[in-house]
Coordinates of C-alpha atoms and ligand atoms in Angstrom, one line a residue:
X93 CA 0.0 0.0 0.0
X94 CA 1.3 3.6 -0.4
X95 CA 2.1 5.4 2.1
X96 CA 1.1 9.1 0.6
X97 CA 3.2 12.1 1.6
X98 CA 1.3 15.4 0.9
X99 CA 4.1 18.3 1.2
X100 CA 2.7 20.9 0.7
X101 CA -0.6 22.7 2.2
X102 CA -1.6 26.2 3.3
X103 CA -3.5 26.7 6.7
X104 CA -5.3 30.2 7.9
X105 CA -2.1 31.3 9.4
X106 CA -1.6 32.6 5.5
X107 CA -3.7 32.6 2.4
X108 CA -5.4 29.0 3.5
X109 CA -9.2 29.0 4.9
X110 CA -8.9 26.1 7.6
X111 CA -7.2 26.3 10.7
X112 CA -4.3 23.7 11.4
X113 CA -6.5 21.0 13.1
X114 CA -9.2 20.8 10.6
X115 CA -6.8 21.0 7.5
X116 CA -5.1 17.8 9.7
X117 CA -8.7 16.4 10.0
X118 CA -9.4 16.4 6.2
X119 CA -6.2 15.4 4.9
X120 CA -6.2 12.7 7.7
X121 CA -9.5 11.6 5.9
X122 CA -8.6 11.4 2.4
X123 CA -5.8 8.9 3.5
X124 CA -2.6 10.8 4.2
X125 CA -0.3 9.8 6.5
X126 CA 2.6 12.3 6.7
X127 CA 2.0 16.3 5.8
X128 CA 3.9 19.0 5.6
X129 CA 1.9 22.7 6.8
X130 CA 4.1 25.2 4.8
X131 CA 2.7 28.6 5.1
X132 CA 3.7 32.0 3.2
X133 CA 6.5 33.1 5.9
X134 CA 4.9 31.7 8.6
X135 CA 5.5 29.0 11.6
X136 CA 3.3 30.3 13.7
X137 CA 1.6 26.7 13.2
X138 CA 4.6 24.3 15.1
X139 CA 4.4 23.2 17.4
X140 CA 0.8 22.8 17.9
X141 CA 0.3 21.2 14.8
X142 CA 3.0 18.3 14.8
X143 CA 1.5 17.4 18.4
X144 CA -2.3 17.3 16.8
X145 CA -1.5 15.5 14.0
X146 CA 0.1 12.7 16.0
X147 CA -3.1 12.3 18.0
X148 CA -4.4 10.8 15.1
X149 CA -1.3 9.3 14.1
X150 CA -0.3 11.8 11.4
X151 CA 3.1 12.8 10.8
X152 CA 3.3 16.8 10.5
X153 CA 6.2 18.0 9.5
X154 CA 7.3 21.1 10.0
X155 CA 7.6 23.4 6.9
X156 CA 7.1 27.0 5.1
X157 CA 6.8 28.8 1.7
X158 CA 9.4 31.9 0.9
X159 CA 9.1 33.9 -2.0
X160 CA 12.2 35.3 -3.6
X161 CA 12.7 37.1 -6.5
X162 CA 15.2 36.7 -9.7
X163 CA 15.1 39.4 -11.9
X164 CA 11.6 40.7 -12.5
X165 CA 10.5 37.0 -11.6
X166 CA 9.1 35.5 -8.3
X167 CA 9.6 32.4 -7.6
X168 CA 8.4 29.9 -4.8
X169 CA 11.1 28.1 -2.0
X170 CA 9.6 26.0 0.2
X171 CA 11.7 25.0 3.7
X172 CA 11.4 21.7 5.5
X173 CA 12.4 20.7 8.8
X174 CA 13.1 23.6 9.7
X175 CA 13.9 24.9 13.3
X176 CA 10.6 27.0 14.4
X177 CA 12.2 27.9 17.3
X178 CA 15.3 29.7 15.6
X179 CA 15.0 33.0 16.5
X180 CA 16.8 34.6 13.3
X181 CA 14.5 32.7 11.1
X182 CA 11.5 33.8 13.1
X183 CA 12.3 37.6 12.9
X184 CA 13.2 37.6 9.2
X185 CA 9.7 35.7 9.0
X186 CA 8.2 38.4 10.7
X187 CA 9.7 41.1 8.5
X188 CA 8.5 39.5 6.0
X189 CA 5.0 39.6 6.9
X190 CA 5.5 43.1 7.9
X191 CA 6.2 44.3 4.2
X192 CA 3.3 41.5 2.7
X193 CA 1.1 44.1 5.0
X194 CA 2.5 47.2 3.8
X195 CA 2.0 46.4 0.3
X196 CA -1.2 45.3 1.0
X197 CA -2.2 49.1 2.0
X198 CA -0.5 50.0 -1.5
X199 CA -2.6 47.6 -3.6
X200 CA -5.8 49.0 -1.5
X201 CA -4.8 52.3 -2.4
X202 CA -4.3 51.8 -6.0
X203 CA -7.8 49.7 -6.1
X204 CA -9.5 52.8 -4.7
X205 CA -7.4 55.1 -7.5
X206 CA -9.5 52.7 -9.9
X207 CA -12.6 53.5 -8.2
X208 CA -13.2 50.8 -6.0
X209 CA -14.0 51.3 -2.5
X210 CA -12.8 48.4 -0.4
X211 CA -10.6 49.4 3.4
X212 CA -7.7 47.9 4.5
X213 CA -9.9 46.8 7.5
X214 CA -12.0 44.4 5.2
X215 CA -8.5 42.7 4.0
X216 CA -7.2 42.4 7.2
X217 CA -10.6 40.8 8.7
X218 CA -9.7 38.1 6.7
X219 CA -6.1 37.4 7.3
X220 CA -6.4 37.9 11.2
X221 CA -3.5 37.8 12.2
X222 CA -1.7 35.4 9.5
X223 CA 0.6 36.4 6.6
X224 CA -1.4 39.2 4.5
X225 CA -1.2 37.9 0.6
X226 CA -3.2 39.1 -2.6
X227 CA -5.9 36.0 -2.3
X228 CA -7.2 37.8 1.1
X229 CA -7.7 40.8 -1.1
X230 CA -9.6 38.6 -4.0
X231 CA -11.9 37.1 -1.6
X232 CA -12.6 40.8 0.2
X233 CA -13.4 42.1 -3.2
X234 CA -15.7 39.1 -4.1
X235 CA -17.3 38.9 -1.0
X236 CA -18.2 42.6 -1.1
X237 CA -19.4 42.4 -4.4
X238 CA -16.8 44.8 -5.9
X239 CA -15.3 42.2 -8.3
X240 CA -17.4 39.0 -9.7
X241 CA -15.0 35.8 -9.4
X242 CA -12.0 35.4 -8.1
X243 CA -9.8 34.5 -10.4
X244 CA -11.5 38.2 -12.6
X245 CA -9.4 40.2 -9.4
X246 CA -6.3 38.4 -10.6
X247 CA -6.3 38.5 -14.3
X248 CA -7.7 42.8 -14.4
X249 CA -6.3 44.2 -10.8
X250 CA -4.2 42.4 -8.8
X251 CA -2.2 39.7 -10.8
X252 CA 2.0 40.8 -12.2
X253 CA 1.7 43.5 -14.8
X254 CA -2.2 44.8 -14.0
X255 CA -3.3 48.1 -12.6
X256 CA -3.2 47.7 -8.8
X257 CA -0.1 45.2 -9.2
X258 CA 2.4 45.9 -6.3
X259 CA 5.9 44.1 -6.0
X260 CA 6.5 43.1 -2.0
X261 CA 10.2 42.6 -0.7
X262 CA 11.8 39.1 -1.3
X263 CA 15.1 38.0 -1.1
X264 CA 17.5 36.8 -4.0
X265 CA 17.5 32.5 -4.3
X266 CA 20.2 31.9 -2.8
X267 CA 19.1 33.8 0.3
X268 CA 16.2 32.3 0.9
X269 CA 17.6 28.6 0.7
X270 CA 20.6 30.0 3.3
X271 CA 18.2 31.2 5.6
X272 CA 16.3 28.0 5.8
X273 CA 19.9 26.1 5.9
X274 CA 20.8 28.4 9.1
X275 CA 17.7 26.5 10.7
X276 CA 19.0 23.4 9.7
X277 CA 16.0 22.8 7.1
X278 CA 16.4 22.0 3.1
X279 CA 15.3 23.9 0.4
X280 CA 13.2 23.2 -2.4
X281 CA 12.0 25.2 -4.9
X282 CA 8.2 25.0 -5.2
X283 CA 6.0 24.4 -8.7
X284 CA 8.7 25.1 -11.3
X285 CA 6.2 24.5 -14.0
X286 CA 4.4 27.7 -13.6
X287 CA 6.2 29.7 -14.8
X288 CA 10.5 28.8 -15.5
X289 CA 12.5 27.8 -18.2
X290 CA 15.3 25.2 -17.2
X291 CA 18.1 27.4 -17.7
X292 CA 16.6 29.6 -15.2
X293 CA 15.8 26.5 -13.0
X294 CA 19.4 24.9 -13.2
X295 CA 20.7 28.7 -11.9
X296 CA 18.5 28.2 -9.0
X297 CA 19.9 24.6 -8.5
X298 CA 23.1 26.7 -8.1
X299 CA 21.6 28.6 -5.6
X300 CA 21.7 26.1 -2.7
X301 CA 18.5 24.3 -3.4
X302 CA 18.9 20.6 -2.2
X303 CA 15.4 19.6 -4.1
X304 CA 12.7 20.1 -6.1
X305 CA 8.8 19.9 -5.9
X306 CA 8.1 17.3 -8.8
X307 CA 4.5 16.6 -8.1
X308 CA 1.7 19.6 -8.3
X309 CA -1.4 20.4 -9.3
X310 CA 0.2 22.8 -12.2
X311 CA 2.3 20.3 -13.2
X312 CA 1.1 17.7 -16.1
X313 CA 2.1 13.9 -16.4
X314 CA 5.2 15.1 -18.6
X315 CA 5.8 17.9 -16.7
X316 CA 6.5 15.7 -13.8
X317 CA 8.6 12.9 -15.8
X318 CA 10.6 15.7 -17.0
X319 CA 11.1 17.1 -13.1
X320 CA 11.9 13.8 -12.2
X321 CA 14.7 13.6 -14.6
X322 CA 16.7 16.9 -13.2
X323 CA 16.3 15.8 -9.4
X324 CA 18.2 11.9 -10.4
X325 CA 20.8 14.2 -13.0
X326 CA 21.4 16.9 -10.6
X327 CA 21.8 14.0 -7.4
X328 CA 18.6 16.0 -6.2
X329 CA 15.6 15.6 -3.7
X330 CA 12.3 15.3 -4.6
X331 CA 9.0 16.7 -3.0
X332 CA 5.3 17.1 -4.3
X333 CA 2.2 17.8 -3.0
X334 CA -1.4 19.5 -3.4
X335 CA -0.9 23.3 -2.3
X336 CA -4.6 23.5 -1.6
X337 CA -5.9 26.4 0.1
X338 CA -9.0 25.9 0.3
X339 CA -12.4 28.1 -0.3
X340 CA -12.7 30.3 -3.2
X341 CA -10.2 28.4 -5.6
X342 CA -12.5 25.5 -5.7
X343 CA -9.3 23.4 -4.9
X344 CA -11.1 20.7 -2.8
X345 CA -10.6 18.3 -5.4
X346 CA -7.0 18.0 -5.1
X347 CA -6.8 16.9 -1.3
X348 CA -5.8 13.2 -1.6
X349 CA -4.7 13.3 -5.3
X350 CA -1.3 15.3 -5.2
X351 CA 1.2 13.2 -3.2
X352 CA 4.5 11.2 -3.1
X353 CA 5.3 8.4 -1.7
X354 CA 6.5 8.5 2.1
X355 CA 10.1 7.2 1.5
X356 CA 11.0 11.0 -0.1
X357 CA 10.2 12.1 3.4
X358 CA 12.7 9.3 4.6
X359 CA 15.0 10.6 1.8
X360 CA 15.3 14.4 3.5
X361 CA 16.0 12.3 6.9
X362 CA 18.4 10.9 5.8
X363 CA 20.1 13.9 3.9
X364 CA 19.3 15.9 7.1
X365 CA 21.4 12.7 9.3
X366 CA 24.5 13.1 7.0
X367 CA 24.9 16.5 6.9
X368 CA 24.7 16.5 10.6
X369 CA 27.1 13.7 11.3
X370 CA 29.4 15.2 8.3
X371 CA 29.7 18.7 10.5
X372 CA 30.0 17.0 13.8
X373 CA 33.2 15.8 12.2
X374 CA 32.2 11.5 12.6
X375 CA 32.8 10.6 9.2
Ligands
AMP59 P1 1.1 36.8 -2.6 O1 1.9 35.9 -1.8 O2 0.4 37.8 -1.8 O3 1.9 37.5 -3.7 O4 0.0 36.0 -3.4 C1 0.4 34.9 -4.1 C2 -0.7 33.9 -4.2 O5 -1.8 34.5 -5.0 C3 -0.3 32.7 -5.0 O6 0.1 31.7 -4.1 C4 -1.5 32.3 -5.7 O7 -2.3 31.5 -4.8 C5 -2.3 33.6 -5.9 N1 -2.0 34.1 -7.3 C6 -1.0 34.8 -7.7 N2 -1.1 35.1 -9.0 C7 -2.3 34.5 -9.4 C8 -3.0 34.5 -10.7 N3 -2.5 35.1 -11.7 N4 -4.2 33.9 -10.7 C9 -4.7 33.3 -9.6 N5 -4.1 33.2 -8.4 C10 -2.9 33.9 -8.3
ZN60 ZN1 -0.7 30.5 -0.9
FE61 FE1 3.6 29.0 -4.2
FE62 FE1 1.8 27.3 -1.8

């Protein structure tokens, strides 16, 4: 029997609708064994979450989403096992969510240049105190009637190159994987097949990424044989998962289905074990 691994999920502590114990609940239900809660720059889940999930005998592993930019690109790391007690991790995480608020004020303010009325209370209602991204603005403007489907906010207002577009502060590639390194976690770099040609995706390999996230919703059948291929040539990890959120994306259909097998998740132990008995010097 497999023993499904989903790595990748989004709770309310970001731009997910469920809180930590009922996204554990529903993912316990659709026959996952081993998670991995990676919020936008947030840990604010651990290490509640690990201790929930095992009550039901689910492994939780601890995890988050970056975003960093190259060039004019953004681009998607996602951390695992990484220490969410480290205090230098935690403040940069809060930074970060500081200036995903700020630009949240600058994307309300363009919205009402363009005529539209919504406050900067109505976003924040919905991200409580989680990391603020653009989907809490989508679902303010849908719910308020200002906009008629989500995924309308994205393509005219709020999606790269529109009218009420703003950029937020990331860090380059190779920062982001240090950081999550200086916690002791690894790096991969999340749904390449969005949007990233592989010369740009063999730079990032460069860049200190130990990994890459093979299976996802975004990515087809071929897509995913093709990932496959650079993670065995390049000596790489591999992750995958479902990324749902949750809510307005209609994404429900993707809990259960997006997954790999648990032995990946022994893989990263095991990477994690040697790097750790390589420093301590017992070689
Ligand atoms: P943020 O982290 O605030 O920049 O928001 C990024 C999130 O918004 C992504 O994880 C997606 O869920 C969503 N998103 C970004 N661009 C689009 C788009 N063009 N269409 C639909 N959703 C998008
Ligand atoms: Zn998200
Ligand atoms: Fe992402
Ligand atoms: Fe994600």
């Amino acid at each position: 029997m497999d023993v499904k691994a989903d790595l990748h999920m989004h709770t309310n502590r970001s731009d997910g609708i469920y809180s930590p114990d009922e996204l554990i609940q529903k993912v316990h239900h659709k026959g996952i064994t081993t998670l991995s809660i990676t919020d936008h720059d947030s840990l604010d889940v651990f290490p509640h979450a690990i201790e929930f999930g095992s009550t039901l005998g689910v492994e939780v592993i601890p995890g988050v989403e970056l975003s960093a930019t190259v060039g004019e690109k953004e681009i998607h790391i996602l951390g695992y096992f990484v220490d969410f007690t480290n205090e230098h991790v935690l403040e940069y995480l809060k930074f970060f969510r500081d200036e995903r608020k700020k630009r949240a004020v600058r994307i309300v303010e363009k919205l009402n240049r363009l005529q539209i009325p919504l406050t900067f209370e109505s976003v924040l209602r919905r991200a409580g105190s989680g990391a603020i991204g653009r989907p809490h603005i989508a679902m303010a403007l849908v719910e308020e009637g200002f906009v008629n489907d989500y995924q309308t906010v994205f393509d005219q207002y709020i999606g790269f190159g529109c009218p009420a577009y703003e950029k937020k502060f990331n860090l380059p590639p190779a920062e982001a994987c240090a950081l999550i390194a200086s916690a002791g976690g690894l790096s991969f770099l999340a749904h390449p097949g969005r949007s990233m040609d592989d010369e740009l995706l063999k730079m990032l390999i460069k860049s200190g990424l130990d990994g890459i996230e093979v299976v996802h919703p975004s990515h087809n059948e071929s897509l995913v044989a093709h990932y496959r291929g650079i993670v065995t040539q390049y000596f790489l990890l591999e992750s995958g998962g479902s990324d749902f959120h949750g809510g307005k994306r209609n994404d429900d259909g993707v809990l259960g289905s997006f997954y790999v097998d648990v032995s990946r998740v022994d893989a990263m132990k095991r990477r994690l074990f040697d790097q750790h008995s390589s420093h301590s010097g017992n070689v």
